[in-house]
PDB file of C-alpha atoms in Angstrom:
ATOM      1  CA  MET A   1       0.169  -0.306   0.418  1.00  0.00           C
ATOM      2  CA  SER A   2       1.191   3.663  -0.423  1.00  0.00           C
ATOM      3  CA  GLY A   3      -0.236   6.737  -0.843  1.00  0.00           C
ATOM      4  CA  MET A   4      -1.299   9.331   1.119  1.00  0.00           C
ATOM      5  CA  GLU A   5      -2.971   8.845   4.911  1.00  0.00           C
ATOM      6  CA  ILE A   6      -5.546  11.134   5.933  1.00  0.00           C
ATOM      7  CA  GLU A   7      -6.218  10.711   9.670  1.00  0.00           C
ATOM      8  CA  ARG A   8      -7.565  12.444  12.536  1.00  0.00           C
ATOM      9  CA  LYS A   9      -6.468  11.143  16.103  1.00  0.00           C
ATOM     10  CA  PHE A  10      -8.008  11.529  19.384  1.00  0.00           C
ATOM     11  CA  LEU A  11      -7.725  10.673  23.497  1.00  0.00           C
ATOM     12  CA  VAL A  12      -9.744   8.006  24.463  1.00  0.00           C
ATOM     13  CA  ARG A  13     -11.631   8.307  27.591  1.00  0.00           C
ATOM     14  CA  GLY A  14     -12.844   5.045  29.489  1.00  0.00           C
ATOM     15  CA  ASP A  15     -12.647   1.461  27.883  1.00  0.00           C
ATOM     16  CA  ASP A  16     -15.635   0.803  25.991  1.00  0.00           C
ATOM     17  CA  TYR A  17     -13.753   0.774  22.946  1.00  0.00           C
ATOM     18  CA  LYS A  18     -13.291  -2.821  23.791  1.00  0.00           C
ATOM     19  CA  ARG A  19     -16.160  -4.156  24.115  1.00  0.00           C
ATOM     20  CA  GLN A  20     -16.921  -2.710  21.103  1.00  0.00           C
ATOM     21  CA  ALA A  21     -14.271  -3.783  19.039  1.00  0.00           C
ATOM     22  CA  ARG A  22     -14.658  -6.161  16.031  1.00  0.00           C
ATOM     23  CA  LYS A  23     -10.998  -7.172  16.188  1.00  0.00           C
ATOM     24  CA  SER A  24      -7.737  -6.637  18.451  1.00  0.00           C
ATOM     25  CA  TYR A  25      -4.060  -7.495  17.500  1.00  0.00           C
ATOM     26  CA  ARG A  26      -1.005  -7.136  19.790  1.00  0.00           C
ATOM     27  CA  ILE A  27       1.509  -4.754  17.911  1.00  0.00           C
ATOM     28  CA  LYS A  28       5.898  -4.456  18.594  1.00  0.00           C
ATOM     29  CA  GLN A  29       7.018  -1.506  16.298  1.00  0.00           C
ATOM     30  CA  GLY A  30      10.285   0.377  16.102  1.00  0.00           C
ATOM     31  CA  TYR A  31      12.006   2.655  13.839  1.00  0.00           C
ATOM     32  CA  ILE A  32      15.025   2.212  11.876  1.00  0.00           C
ATOM     33  CA  CYS A  33      15.224   5.985  11.438  1.00  0.00           C
ATOM     34  CA  SER A  34      13.037   9.206  12.472  1.00  0.00           C
ATOM     35  CA  GLY A  35      13.130  12.609  12.434  1.00  0.00           C
ATOM     36  CA  HIS A  36      12.457  16.052  10.609  1.00  0.00           C
ATOM     37  CA  GLY A  37       8.892  14.049  10.203  1.00  0.00           C
ATOM     38  CA  HIS A  38       9.942  11.103   7.964  1.00  0.00           C
ATOM     39  CA  THR A  39      10.284   7.448   9.779  1.00  0.00           C
ATOM     40  CA  VAL A  40      11.194   4.439   8.318  1.00  0.00           C
ATOM     41  CA  ARG A  41       9.403   2.165  11.046  1.00  0.00           C
ATOM     42  CA  VAL A  42       9.052  -2.216  11.451  1.00  0.00           C
ATOM     43  CA  ARG A  43       6.030  -3.431  13.240  1.00  0.00           C
ATOM     44  CA  LEU A  44       4.813  -6.884  13.842  1.00  0.00           C
ATOM     45  CA  ARG A  45       1.404  -7.075  14.190  1.00  0.00           C
ATOM     46  CA  ASP A  46       0.440 -10.543  15.644  1.00  0.00           C
ATOM     47  CA  GLU A  47       2.137 -12.883  13.175  1.00  0.00           C
ATOM     48  CA  GLN A  48       2.460 -10.616  10.446  1.00  0.00           C
ATOM     49  CA  GLY A  49       5.585  -8.181   9.839  1.00  0.00           C
ATOM     50  CA  PHE A  50       5.581  -5.049   7.993  1.00  0.00           C
ATOM     51  CA  LEU A  51       8.292  -2.231   6.736  1.00  0.00           C
ATOM     52  CA  THR A  52       6.590   1.373   6.353  1.00  0.00           C
ATOM     53  CA  ILE A  53       7.781   4.982   5.173  1.00  0.00           C
ATOM     54  CA  LYS A  54       5.931   7.931   6.255  1.00  0.00           C
ATOM     55  CA  GLY A  55       6.713  10.960   4.795  1.00  0.00           C
ATOM     56  CA  PRO A  56       6.473  14.579   6.756  1.00  0.00           C
ATOM     57  CA  SER A  57       2.799  16.095   7.437  1.00  0.00           C
ATOM     58  CA  LEU A  58       2.584  19.789   5.476  1.00  0.00           C
ATOM     59  CA  ASP A  59      -0.800  20.552   6.592  1.00  0.00           C
ATOM     60  CA  GLY A  60      -0.529  19.704  10.663  1.00  0.00           C
ATOM     61  CA  GLY A  61      -0.410  16.433  11.123  1.00  0.00           C
ATOM     62  CA  LEU A  62      -3.674  15.665   9.205  1.00  0.00           C
ATOM     63  CA  SER A  63      -1.979  14.223   6.025  1.00  0.00           C
ATOM     64  CA  ARG A  64       1.288  12.282   5.320  1.00  0.00           C
ATOM     65  CA  TYR A  65       2.654  10.519   2.569  1.00  0.00           C
ATOM     66  CA  GLU A  66       2.846   6.406   3.637  1.00  0.00           C
ATOM     67  CA  PHE A  67       4.608   3.208   1.580  1.00  0.00           C
ATOM     68  CA  GLU A  68       4.017   0.320   3.323  1.00  0.00           C
ATOM     69  CA  LYS A  69       5.167  -3.261   2.214  1.00  0.00           C
ATOM     70  CA  GLU A  70       4.020  -6.638   4.214  1.00  0.00           C
ATOM     71  CA  ILE A  71       7.744  -8.580   5.287  1.00  0.00           C
ATOM     72  CA  THR A  72       7.929 -11.663   6.360  1.00  0.00           C
ATOM     73  CA  VAL A  73       7.946 -12.141  10.609  1.00  0.00           C
ATOM     74  CA  ASP A  74      11.544 -13.505  10.427  1.00  0.00           C
ATOM     75  CA  GLU A  75      12.857 -10.159   8.096  1.00  0.00           C
ATOM     76  CA  ALA A  76      10.807  -8.226  11.333  1.00  0.00           C
ATOM     77  CA  GLN A  77      12.874  -9.312  13.340  1.00  0.00           C
ATOM     78  CA  GLN A  78      16.146  -9.098  12.067  1.00  0.00           C
ATOM     79  CA  LEU A  79      15.062  -5.409  11.181  1.00  0.00           C
ATOM     80  CA  PHE A  80      14.282  -4.836  15.063  1.00  0.00           C
ATOM     81  CA  ARG A  81      18.215  -5.186  15.318  1.00  0.00           C
ATOM     82  CA  LEU A  82      18.878  -1.900  13.421  1.00  0.00           C
ATOM     83  CA  CYS A  83      15.825   0.548  15.473  1.00  0.00           C
ATOM     84  CA  GLU A  84      16.750   2.963  17.514  1.00  0.00           C
ATOM     85  CA  PRO A  85      16.075   2.821  21.222  1.00  0.00           C
ATOM     86  CA  GLY A  86      12.729   2.500  22.503  1.00  0.00           C
ATOM     87  CA  ILE A  87      10.549   0.487  21.257  1.00  0.00           C
ATOM     88  CA  ILE A  88       6.404   0.779  21.086  1.00  0.00           C
ATOM     89  CA  ASP A  89       4.108  -2.406  22.469  1.00  0.00           C
ATOM     90  CA  LYS A  90       0.714  -2.439  22.433  1.00  0.00           C
ATOM     91  CA  THR A  91      -2.782  -3.704  21.515  1.00  0.00           C
ATOM     92  CA  ARG A  92      -5.042  -2.168  18.648  1.00  0.00           C
ATOM     93  CA  TYR A  93      -8.597  -2.263  18.915  1.00  0.00           C
ATOM     94  CA  LEU A  94     -10.805  -2.163  15.344  1.00  0.00           C
ATOM     95  CA  VAL A  95     -13.963  -0.058  16.779  1.00  0.00           C
ATOM     96  CA  PRO A  96     -16.570   0.198  13.925  1.00  0.00           C
ATOM     97  CA  CYS A  97     -18.592   3.407  13.784  1.00  0.00           C
ATOM     98  CA  GLY A  98     -21.220   4.429  11.287  1.00  0.00           C
ATOM     99  CA  ARG A  99     -19.225   4.151   8.066  1.00  0.00           C
ATOM    100  CA  HIS A 100     -15.949   4.525   9.662  1.00  0.00           C
ATOM    101  CA  THR A 101     -13.560   2.424  12.010  1.00  0.00           C
ATOM    102  CA  PHE A 102     -11.630   3.894  15.260  1.00  0.00           C
ATOM    103  CA  GLU A 103      -8.148   2.380  15.469  1.00  0.00           C
ATOM    104  CA  VAL A 104      -8.159   2.258  19.424  1.00  0.00           C
ATOM    105  CA  ASP A 105      -4.175   1.640  20.438  1.00  0.00           C
ATOM    106  CA  GLU A 106      -3.804   0.783  24.904  1.00  0.00           C
ATOM    107  CA  PHE A 107       0.037   1.344  25.108  1.00  0.00           C
ATOM    108  CA  TYR A 108       2.265  -0.791  27.575  1.00  0.00           C
ATOM    109  CA  GLY A 109       5.539  -0.510  29.097  1.00  0.00           C
ATOM    110  CA  ASP A 110       6.767   2.932  29.864  1.00  0.00           C
ATOM    111  CA  ASN A 111       3.230   4.604  27.501  1.00  0.00           C
ATOM    112  CA  GLN A 112       1.508   2.831  30.595  1.00  0.00           C
ATOM    113  CA  GLY A 113      -1.768   4.248  30.519  1.00  0.00           C
ATOM    114  CA  LEU A 114      -2.218   6.140  27.188  1.00  0.00           C
ATOM    115  CA  VAL A 115      -5.092   5.459  24.875  1.00  0.00           C
ATOM    116  CA  VAL A 116      -5.585   6.788  21.346  1.00  0.00           C
ATOM    117  CA  ALA A 117      -7.935   6.606  18.548  1.00  0.00           C
ATOM    118  CA  GLU A 118      -7.052   7.224  14.893  1.00  0.00           C
ATOM    119  CA  VAL A 119      -9.673   7.558  12.347  1.00  0.00           C
ATOM    120  CA  GLU A 120      -8.729   7.092   8.421  1.00  0.00           C
ATOM    121  CA  LEU A 121     -10.277   9.673   6.101  1.00  0.00           C
ATOM    122  CA  SER A 122     -10.611   9.500   2.779  1.00  0.00           C
ATOM    123  CA  ALA A 123     -10.451  13.887   2.580  1.00  0.00           C
ATOM    124  CA  PRO A 124      -9.343  16.486   5.339  1.00  0.00           C
ATOM    125  CA  ASP A 125     -12.871  17.193   5.271  1.00  0.00           C
ATOM    126  CA  GLU A 126     -14.559  14.440   5.457  1.00  0.00           C
ATOM    127  CA  PRO A 127     -17.428  14.254   7.830  1.00  0.00           C
ATOM    128  CA  PHE A 128     -17.651  10.823  10.362  1.00  0.00           C
ATOM    129  CA  GLU A 129     -19.456  10.033  13.620  1.00  0.00           C
ATOM    130  CA  LYS A 130     -17.526   9.601  16.620  1.00  0.00           C
ATOM    131  CA  PRO A 131     -17.773   7.271  19.450  1.00  0.00           C
ATOM    132  CA  ALA A 132     -18.424   8.069  22.801  1.00  0.00           C
ATOM    133  CA  PHE A 133     -15.403   7.192  24.342  1.00  0.00           C
ATOM    134  CA  ILE A 134     -13.197   9.842  22.132  1.00  0.00           C
ATOM    135  CA  ASP A 135     -12.172  12.580  23.840  1.00  0.00           C
ATOM    136  CA  ARG A 136     -10.207  15.951  23.005  1.00  0.00           C
ATOM    137  CA  GLU A 137      -8.451  15.656  19.513  1.00  0.00           C
ATOM    138  CA  VAL A 138      -4.658  15.830  19.412  1.00  0.00           C
ATOM    139  CA  THR A 139      -4.080  15.631  15.690  1.00  0.00           C
ATOM    140  CA  GLY A 140      -0.726  17.007  15.049  1.00  0.00           C
ATOM    141  CA  ASP A 141       0.830  17.183  18.266  1.00  0.00           C
ATOM    142  CA  ARG A 142       3.759  15.480  17.810  1.00  0.00           C
ATOM    143  CA  ARG A 143       4.038  14.254  21.429  1.00  0.00           C
ATOM    144  CA  TYR A 144       1.297  11.494  20.445  1.00  0.00           C
ATOM    145  CA  TYR A 145       2.867  10.586  17.492  1.00  0.00           C
ATOM    146  CA  ASN A 146       4.626   6.605  18.304  1.00  0.00           C
ATOM    147  CA  SER A 147       8.091   8.102  16.970  1.00  0.00           C
ATOM    148  CA  HIS A 148       8.062  10.337  19.500  1.00  0.00           C
ATOM    149  CA  LEU A 149       6.793   7.902  22.251  1.00  0.00           C
ATOM    150  CA  ARG A 150       9.463   5.827  21.840  1.00  0.00           C
ATOM    151  CA  GLN A 151      11.929   9.028  22.519  1.00  0.00           C
ATOM    152  CA  MET A 152      10.103  10.654  25.188  1.00  0.00           C
ATOM    153  CA  PRO A 153       7.495   8.192  26.934  1.00  0.00           C
ATOM    154  CA  TYR A 154       4.013   9.213  28.151  1.00  0.00           C
ATOM    155  CA  THR A 155       4.668   8.252  31.712  1.00  0.00           C
ATOM    156  CA  LEU A 156       7.925  10.736  32.098  1.00  0.00           C
ATOM    157  CA  TRP A 157       5.440  13.555  30.506  1.00  0.00           C
ATOM    158  CA  GLY A 158       4.546  14.374  34.587  1.00  0.00           C
TER     159      GLY A 158
END
């Protein structure tokens, strides 16, 4: 998959998303390199591996170019050895709401306590229904980018 990714990001209140989820999976991800809005990420999602390259956002974090390719689990495990310090560990819940699916990430380890939801859109101004568990919008707030959370974990924010 490659192309422009348009998404909005929100904090989550409560844990109703768990009961509403149609599916969930565990994710481990690391960053081979990250900086100036560019990232090269390796991810294990249950028993699948992925290599993802993302470009910088030019519109306040709403959209950015993304290239993603599935790789073998062995390739992903080998690439983890090249990653910068700080691994992201989370469970992703897929929660349908209206015509969209919210991806709700519950973080573990140094990011324990953080729960963030994202919804992908086909256009920046596309309307969408918000589930009741959605709280404050944090789209474009770099503190909530996974690449930032590996360097400055949520538990250290104070």
